[in-house]
CSV table of N, CA and C in Angstrom, one decimal:
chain,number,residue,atom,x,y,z
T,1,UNK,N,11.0,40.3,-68.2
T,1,UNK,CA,12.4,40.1,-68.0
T,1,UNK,C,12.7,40.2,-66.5
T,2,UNK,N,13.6,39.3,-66.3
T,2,UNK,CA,14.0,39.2,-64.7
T,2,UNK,C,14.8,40.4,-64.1
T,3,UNK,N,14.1,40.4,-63.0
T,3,UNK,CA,15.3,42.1,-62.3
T,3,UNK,C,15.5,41.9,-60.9
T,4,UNK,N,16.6,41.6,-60.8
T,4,UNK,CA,17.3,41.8,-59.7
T,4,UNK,C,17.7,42.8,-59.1
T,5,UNK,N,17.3,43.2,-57.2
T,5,UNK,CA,17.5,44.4,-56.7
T,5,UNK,C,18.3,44.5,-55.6
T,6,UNK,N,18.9,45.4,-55.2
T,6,UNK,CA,19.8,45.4,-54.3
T,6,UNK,C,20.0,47.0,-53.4
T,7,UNK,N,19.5,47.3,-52.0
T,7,UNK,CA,19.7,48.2,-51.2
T,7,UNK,C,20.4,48.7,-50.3
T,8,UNK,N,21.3,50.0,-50.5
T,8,UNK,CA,21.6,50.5,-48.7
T,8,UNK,C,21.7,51.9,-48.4
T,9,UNK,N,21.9,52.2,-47.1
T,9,UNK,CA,22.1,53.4,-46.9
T,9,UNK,C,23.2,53.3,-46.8
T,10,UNK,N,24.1,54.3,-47.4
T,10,UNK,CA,25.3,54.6,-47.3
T,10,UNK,C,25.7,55.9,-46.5
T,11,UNK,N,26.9,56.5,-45.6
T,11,UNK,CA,26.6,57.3,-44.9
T,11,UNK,C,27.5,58.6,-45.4
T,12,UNK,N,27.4,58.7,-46.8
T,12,UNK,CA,28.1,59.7,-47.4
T,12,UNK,C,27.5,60.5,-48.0
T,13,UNK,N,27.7,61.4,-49.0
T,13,UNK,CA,27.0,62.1,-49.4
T,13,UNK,C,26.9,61.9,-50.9
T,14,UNK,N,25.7,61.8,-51.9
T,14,UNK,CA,25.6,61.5,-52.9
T,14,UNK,C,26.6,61.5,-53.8
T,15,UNK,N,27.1,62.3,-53.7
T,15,UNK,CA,28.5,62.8,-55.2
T,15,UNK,C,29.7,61.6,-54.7
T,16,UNK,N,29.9,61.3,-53.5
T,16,UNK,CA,31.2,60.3,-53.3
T,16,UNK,C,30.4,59.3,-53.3
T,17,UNK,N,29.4,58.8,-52.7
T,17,UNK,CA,29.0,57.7,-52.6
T,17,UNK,C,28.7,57.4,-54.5
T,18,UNK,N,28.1,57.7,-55.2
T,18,UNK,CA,28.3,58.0,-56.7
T,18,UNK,C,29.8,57.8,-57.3
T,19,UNK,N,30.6,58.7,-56.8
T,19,UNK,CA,31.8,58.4,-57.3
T,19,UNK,C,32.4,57.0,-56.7
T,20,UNK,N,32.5,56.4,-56.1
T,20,UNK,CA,33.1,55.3,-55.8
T,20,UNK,C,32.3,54.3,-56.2
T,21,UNK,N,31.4,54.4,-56.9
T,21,UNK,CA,30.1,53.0,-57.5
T,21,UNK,C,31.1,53.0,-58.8
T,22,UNK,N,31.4,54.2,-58.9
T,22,UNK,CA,31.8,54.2,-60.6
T,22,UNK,C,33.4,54.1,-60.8
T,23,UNK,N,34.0,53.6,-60.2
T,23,UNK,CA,35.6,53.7,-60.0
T,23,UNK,C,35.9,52.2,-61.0
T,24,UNK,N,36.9,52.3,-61.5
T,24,UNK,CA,37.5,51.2,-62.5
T,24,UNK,C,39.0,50.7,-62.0
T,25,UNK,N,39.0,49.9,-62.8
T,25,UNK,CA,40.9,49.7,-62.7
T,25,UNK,C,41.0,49.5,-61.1
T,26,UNK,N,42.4,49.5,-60.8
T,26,UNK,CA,42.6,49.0,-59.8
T,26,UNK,C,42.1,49.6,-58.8
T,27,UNK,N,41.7,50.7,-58.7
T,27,UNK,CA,40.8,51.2,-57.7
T,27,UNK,C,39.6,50.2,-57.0
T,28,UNK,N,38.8,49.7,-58.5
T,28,UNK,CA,37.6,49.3,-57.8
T,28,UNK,C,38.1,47.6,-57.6
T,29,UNK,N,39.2,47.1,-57.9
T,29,UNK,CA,39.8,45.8,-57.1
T,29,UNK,C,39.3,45.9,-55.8
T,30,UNK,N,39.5,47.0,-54.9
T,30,UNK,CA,39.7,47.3,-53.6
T,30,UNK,C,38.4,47.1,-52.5
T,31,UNK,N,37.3,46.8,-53.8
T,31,UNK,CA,36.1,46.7,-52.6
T,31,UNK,C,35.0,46.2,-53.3
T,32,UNK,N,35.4,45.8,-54.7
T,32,UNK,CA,34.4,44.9,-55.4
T,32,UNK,C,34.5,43.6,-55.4
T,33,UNK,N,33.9,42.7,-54.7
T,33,UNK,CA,34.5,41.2,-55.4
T,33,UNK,C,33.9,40.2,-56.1
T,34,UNK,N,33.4,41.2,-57.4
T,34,UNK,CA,32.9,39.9,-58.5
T,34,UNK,C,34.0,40.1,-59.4
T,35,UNK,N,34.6,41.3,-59.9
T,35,UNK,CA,35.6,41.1,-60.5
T,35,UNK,C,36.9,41.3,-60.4
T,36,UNK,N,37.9,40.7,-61.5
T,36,UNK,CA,39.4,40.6,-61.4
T,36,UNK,C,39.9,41.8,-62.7
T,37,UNK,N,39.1,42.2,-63.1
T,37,UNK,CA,39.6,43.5,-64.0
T,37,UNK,C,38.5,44.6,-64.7
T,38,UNK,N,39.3,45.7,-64.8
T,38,UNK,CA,37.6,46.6,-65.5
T,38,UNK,C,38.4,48.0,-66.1
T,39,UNK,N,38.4,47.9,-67.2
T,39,UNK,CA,38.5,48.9,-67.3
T,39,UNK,C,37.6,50.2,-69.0
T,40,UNK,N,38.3,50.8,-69.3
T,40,UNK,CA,37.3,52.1,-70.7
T,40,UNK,C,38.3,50.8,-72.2
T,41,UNK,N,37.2,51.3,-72.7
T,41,UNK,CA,37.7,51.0,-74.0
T,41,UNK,C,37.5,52.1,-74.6
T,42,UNK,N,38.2,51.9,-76.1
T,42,UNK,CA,38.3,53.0,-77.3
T,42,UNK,C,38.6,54.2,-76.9
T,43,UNK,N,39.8,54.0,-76.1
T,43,UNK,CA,40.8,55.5,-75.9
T,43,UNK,C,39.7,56.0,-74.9
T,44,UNK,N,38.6,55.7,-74.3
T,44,UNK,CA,38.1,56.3,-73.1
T,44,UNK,C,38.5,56.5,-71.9
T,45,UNK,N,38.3,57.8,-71.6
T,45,UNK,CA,39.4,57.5,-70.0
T,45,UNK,C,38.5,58.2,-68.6
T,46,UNK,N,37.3,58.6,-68.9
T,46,UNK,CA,35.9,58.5,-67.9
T,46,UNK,C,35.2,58.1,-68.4
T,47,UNK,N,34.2,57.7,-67.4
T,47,UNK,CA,32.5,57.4,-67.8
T,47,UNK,C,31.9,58.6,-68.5
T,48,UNK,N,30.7,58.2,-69.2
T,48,UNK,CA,29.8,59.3,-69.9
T,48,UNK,C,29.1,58.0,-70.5
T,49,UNK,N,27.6,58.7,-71.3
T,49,UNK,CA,26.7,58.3,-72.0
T,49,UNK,C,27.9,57.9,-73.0
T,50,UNK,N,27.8,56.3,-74.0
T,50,UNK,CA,28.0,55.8,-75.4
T,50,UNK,C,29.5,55.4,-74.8
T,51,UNK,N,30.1,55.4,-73.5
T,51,UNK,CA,31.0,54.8,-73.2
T,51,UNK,C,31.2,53.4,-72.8
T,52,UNK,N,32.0,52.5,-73.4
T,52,UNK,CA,32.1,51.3,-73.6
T,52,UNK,C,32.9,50.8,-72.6
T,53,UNK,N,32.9,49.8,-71.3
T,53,UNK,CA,33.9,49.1,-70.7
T,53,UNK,C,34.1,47.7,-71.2
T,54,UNK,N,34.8,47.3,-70.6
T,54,UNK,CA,35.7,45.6,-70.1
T,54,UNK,C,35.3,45.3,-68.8
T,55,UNK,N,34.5,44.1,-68.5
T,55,UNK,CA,34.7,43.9,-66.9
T,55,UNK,C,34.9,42.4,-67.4
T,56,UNK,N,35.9,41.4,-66.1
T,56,UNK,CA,36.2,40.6,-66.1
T,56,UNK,C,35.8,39.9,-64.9
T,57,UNK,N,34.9,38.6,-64.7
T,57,UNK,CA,35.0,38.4,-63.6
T,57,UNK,C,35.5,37.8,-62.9
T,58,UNK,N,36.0,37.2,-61.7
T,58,UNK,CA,36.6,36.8,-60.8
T,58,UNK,C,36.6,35.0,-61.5
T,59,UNK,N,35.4,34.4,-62.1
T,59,UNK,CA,35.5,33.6,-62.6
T,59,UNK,C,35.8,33.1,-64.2
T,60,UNK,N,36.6,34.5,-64.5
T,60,UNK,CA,36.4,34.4,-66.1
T,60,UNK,C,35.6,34.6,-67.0
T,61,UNK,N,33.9,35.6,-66.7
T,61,UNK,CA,33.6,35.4,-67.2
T,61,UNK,C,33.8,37.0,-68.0
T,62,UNK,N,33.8,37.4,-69.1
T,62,UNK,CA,34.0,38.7,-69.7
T,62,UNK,C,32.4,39.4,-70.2
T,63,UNK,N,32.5,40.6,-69.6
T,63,UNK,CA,31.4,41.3,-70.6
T,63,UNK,C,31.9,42.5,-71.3
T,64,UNK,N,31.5,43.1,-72.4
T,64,UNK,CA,31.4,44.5,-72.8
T,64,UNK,C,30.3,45.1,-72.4
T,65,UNK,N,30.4,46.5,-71.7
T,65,UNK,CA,29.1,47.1,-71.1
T,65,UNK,C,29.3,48.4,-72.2
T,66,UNK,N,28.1,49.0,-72.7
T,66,UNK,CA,27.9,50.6,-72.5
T,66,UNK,C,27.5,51.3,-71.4
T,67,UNK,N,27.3,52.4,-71.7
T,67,UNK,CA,26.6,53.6,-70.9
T,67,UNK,C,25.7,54.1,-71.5
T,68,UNK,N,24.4,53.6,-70.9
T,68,UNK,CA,23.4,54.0,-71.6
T,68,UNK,C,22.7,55.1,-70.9
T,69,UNK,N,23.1,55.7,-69.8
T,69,UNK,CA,22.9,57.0,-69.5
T,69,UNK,C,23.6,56.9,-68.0
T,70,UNK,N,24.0,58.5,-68.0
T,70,UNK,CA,25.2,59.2,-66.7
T,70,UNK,C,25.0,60.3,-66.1
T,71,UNK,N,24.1,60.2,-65.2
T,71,UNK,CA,24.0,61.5,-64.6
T,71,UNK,C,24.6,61.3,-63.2
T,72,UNK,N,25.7,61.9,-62.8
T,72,UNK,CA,26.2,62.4,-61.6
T,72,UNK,C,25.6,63.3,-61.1
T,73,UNK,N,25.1,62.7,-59.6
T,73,UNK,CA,25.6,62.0,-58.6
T,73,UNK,C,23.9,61.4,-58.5
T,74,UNK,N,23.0,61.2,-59.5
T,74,UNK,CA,21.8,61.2,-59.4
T,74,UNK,C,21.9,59.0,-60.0
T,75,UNK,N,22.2,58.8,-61.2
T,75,UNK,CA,22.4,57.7,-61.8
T,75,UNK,C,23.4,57.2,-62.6
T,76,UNK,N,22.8,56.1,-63.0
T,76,UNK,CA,24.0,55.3,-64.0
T,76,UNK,C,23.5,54.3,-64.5
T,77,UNK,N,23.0,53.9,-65.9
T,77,UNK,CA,22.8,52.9,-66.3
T,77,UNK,C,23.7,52.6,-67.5
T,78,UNK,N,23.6,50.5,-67.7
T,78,UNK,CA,24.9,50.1,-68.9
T,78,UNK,C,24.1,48.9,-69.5
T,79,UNK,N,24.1,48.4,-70.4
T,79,UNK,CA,23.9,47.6,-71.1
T,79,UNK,C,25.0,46.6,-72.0
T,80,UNK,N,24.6,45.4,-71.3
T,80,UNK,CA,25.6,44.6,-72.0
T,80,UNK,C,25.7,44.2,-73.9
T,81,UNK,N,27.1,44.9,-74.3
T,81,UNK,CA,27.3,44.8,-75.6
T,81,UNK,C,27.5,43.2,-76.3
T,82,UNK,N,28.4,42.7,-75.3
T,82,UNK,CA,28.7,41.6,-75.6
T,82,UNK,C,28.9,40.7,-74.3
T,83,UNK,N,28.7,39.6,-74.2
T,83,UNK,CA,29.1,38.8,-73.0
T,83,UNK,C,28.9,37.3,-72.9
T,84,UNK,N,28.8,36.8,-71.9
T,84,UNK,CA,28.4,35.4,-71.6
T,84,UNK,C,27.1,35.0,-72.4
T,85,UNK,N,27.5,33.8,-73.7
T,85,UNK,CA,26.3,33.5,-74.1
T,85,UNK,C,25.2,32.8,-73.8
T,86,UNK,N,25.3,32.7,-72.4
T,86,UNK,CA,23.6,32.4,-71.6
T,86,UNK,C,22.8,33.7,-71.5
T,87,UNK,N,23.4,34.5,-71.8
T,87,UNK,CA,22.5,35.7,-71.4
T,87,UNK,C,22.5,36.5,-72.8
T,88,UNK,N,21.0,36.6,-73.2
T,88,UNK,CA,20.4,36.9,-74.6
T,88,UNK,C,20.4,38.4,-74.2
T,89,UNK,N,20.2,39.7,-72.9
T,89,UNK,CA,20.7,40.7,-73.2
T,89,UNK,C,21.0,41.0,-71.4
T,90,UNK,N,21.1,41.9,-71.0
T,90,UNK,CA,21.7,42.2,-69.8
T,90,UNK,C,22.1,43.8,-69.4
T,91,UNK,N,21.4,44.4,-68.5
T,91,UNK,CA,21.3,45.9,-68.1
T,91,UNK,C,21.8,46.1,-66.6
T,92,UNK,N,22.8,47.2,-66.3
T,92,UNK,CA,22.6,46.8,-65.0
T,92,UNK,C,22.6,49.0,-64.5
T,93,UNK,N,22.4,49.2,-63.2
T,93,UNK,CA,21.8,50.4,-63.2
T,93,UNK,C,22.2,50.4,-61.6
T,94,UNK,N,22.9,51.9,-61.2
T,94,UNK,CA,22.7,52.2,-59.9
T,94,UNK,C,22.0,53.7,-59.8
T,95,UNK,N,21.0,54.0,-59.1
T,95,UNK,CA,20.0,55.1,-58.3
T,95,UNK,C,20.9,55.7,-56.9
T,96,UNK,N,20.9,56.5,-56.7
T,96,UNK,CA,21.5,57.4,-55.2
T,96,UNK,C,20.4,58.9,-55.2
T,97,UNK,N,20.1,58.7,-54.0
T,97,UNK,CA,19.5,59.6,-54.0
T,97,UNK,C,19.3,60.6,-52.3
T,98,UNK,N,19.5,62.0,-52.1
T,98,UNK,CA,19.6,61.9,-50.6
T,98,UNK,C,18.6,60.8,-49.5
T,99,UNK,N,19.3,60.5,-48.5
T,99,UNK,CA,18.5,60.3,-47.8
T,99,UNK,C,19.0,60.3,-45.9
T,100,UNK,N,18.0,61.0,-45.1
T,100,UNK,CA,18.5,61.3,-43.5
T,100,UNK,C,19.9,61.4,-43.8
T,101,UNK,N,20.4,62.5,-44.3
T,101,UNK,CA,22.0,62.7,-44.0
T,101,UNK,C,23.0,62.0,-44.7
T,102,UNK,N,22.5,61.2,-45.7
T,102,UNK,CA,23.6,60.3,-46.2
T,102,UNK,C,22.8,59.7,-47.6
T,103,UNK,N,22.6,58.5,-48.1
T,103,UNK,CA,22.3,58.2,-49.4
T,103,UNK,C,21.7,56.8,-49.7
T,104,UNK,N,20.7,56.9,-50.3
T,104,UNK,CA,20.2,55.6,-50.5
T,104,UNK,C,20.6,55.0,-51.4
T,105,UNK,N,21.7,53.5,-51.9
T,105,UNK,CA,22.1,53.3,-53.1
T,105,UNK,C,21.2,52.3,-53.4
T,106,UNK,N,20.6,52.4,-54.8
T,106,UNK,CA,20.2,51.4,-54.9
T,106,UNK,C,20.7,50.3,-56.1
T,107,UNK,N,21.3,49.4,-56.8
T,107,UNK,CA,21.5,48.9,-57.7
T,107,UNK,C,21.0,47.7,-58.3
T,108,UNK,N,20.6,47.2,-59.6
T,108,UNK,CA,19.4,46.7,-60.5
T,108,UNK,C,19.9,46.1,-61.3
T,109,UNK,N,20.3,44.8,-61.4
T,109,UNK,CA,20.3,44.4,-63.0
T,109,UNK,C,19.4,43.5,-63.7
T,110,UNK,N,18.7,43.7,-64.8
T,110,UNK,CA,18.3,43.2,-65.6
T,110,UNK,C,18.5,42.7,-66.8
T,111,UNK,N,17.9,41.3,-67.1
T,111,UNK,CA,18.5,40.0,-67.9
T,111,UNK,C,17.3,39.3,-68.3
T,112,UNK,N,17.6,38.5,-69.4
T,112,UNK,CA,16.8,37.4,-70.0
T,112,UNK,C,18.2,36.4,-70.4
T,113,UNK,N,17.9,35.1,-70.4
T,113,UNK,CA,18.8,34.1,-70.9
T,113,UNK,C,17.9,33.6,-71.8
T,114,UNK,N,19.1,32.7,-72.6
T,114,UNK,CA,18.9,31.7,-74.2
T,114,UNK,C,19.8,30.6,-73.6
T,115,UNK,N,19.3,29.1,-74.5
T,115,UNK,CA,18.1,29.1,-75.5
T,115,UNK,C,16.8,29.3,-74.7
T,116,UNK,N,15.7,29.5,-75.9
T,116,UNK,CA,14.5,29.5,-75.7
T,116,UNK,C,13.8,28.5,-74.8
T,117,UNK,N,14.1,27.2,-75.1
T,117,UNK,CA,13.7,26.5,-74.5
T,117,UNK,C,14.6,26.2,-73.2
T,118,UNK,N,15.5,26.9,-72.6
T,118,UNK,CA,15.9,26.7,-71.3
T,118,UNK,C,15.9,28.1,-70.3
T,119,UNK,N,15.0,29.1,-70.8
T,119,UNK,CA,14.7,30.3,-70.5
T,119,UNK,C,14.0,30.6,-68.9
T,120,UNK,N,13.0,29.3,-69.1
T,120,UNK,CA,12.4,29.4,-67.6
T,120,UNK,C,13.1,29.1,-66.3
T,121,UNK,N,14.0,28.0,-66.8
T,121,UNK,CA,14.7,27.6,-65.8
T,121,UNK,C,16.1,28.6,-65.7
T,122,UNK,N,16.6,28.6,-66.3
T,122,UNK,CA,17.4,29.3,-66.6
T,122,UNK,C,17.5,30.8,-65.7
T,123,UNK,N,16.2,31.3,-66.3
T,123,UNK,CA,16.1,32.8,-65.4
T,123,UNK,C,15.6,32.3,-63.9
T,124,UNK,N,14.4,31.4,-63.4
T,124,UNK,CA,15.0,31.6,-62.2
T,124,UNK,C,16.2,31.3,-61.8
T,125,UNK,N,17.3,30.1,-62.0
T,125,UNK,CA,18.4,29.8,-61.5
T,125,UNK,C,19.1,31.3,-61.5
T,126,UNK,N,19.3,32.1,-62.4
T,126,UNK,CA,19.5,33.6,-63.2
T,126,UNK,C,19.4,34.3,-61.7
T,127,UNK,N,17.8,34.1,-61.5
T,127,UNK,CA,17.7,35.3,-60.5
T,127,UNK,C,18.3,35.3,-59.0
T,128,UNK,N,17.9,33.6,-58.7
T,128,UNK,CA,19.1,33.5,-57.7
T,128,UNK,C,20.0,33.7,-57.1
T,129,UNK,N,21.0,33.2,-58.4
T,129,UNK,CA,22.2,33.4,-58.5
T,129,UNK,C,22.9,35.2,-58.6
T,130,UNK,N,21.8,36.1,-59.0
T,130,UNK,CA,22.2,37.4,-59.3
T,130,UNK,C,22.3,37.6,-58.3
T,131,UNK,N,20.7,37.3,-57.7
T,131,UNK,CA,20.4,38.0,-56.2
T,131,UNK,C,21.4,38.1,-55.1
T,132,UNK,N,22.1,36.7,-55.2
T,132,UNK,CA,22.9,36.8,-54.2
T,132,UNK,C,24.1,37.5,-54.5
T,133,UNK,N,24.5,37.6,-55.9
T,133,UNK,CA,25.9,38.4,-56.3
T,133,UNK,C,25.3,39.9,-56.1
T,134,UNK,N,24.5,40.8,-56.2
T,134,UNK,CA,24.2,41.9,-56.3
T,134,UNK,C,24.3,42.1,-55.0
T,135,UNK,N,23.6,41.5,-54.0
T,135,UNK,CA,23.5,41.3,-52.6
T,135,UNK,C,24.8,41.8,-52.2
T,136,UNK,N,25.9,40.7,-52.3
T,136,UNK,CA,27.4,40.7,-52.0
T,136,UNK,C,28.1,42.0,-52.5
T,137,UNK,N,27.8,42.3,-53.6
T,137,UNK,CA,28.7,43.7,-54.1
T,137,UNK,C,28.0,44.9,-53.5
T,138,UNK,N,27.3,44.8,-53.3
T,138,UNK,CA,26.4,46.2,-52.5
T,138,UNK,C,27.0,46.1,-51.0
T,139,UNK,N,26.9,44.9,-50.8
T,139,UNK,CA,27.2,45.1,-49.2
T,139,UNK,C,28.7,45.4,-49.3
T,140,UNK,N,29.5,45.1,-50.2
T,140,UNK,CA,31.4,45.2,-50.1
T,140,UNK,C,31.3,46.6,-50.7
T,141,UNK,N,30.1,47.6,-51.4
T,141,UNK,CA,29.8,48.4,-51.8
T,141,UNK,C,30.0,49.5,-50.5
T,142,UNK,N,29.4,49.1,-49.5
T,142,UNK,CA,28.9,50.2,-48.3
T,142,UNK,C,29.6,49.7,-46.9
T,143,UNK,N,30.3,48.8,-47.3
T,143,UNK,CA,32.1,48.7,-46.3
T,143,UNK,C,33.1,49.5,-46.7
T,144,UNK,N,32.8,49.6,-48.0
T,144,UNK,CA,34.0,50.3,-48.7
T,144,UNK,C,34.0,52.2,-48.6
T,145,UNK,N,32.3,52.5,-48.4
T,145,UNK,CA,32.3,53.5,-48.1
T,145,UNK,C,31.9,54.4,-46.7
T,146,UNK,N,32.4,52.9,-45.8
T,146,UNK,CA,32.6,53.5,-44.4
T,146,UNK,C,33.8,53.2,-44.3
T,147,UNK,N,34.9,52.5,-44.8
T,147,UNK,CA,36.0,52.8,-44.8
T,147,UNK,C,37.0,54.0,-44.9
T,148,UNK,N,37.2,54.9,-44.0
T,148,UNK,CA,37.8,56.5,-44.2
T,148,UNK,C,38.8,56.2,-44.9
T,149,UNK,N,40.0,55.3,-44.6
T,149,UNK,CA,41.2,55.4,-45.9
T,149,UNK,C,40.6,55.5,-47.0
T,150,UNK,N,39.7,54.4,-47.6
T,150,UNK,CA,39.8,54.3,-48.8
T,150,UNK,C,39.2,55.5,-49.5
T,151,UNK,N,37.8,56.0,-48.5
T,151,UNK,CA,37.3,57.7,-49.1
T,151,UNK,C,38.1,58.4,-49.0
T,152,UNK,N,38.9,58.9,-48.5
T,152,UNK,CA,40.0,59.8,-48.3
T,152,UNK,C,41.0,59.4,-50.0
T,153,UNK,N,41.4,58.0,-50.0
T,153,UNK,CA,42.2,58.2,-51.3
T,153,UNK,C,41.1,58.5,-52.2
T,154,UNK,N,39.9,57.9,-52.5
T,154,UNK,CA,39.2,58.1,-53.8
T,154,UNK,C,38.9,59.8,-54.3
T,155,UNK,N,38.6,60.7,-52.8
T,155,UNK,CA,38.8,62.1,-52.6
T,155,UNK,C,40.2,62.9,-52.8
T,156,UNK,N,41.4,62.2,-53.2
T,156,UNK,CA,42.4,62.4,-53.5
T,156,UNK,C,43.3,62.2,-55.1
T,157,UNK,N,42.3,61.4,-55.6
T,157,UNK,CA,42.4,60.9,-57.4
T,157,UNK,C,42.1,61.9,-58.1
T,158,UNK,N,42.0,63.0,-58.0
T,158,UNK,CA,41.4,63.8,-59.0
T,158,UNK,C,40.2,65.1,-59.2
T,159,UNK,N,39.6,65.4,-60.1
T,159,UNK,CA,38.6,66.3,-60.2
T,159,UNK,C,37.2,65.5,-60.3
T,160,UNK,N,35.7,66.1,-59.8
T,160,UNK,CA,34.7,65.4,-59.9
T,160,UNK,C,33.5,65.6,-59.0
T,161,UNK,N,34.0,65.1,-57.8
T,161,UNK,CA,33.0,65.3,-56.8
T,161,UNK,C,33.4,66.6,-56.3
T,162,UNK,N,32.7,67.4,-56.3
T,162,UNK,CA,32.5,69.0,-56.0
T,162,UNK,C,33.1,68.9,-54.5
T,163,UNK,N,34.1,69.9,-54.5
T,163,UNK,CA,34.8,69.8,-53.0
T,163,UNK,C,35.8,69.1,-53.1
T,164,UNK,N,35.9,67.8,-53.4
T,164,UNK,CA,36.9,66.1,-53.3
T,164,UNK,C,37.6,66.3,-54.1
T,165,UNK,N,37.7,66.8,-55.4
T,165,UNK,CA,38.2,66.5,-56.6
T,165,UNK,C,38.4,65.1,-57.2
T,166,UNK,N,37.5,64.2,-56.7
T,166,UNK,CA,37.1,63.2,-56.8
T,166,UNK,C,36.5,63.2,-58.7
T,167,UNK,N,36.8,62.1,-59.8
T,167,UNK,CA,36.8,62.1,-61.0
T,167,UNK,C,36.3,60.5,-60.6
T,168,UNK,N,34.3,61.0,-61.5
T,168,UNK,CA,33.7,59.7,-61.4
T,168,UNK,C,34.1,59.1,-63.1
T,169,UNK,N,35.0,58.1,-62.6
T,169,UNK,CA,34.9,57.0,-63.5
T,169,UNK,C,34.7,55.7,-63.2
């Protein structure tokens, strides 16, 4: 299966840099630009393990994700429930971990496409095309979190990040 990877140092401290990967709704408008909507489904109103989203993207295309595992401020992995039918299944996963004073992010998604018989081509074009989109949101990833306004409001939403009251959703 194809995996796409994506790296930075971010110059915050795990728990925010963690909390702002994981922001929804109109919040994460502000610094993500693959999509145009995102939000919980089935009465959910944070992330956790078995939690279901909506993301929409900038081009229309829709997926359902779970949560297939949530550890703050350490990981996050989701798996696509439902989505674009080129893609037979679809995972995607961010890692943070300390590093020299600030945080390594790293972010991963993994895919296979259908049909069968258009799979080879398919996944490279696949991986390409990810490469460069993962690329792009990581890097609008770690603008966003050298941007003091916007840490200061995300540090102002709520309970979460120890200190911030920052609420990772």
């Amino acid at each position: 299966m194809p995996q796409v990877r994506a790296e930075r140092f971010i110059r915050l401290d795990p728990e925010t840099a963690f909390a702002l990967s994981q922001t929804t709704g109109d919040f994460r408008l502000k610094w993500d630009p693959f999509i145009s909507a995102q939000g919980f489904l089935d009465g959910a109103t944070s992330a956790g393990k078995g939690v279901r989203t909506r993301t929409v993207s900038r081009m229309g295309l829709k997926m359902v994700s779970e949560y297939v595992s949530y550890t703050p401020p350490k990981n996050v992995g989701m798996t696509m429930v439902s989505g674009p039918w080129f893609f037979e299944n679809f995972g995607g996963g961010w890692r943070f971990t300390p590093d020299d004073g600030g945080t390594r992010a790293v972010w991963k998604y993994t895919f296979s496409c259908r049909p069968a018989f258009l799979k080879p081509v398919a996944e490279r074009i696949g991986s390409w095309l990810l490469g460069r989109e993962i690329e792009r949101r990581i890097e609008a990833f770690a603008r966003a979190c050298e941007n003091p306004a916007l840490v200061a409001e995300l540090r102002s939403q709520g309970e979460g990040v120890p200190g911030t009251g920052v609420t990772e959703h």
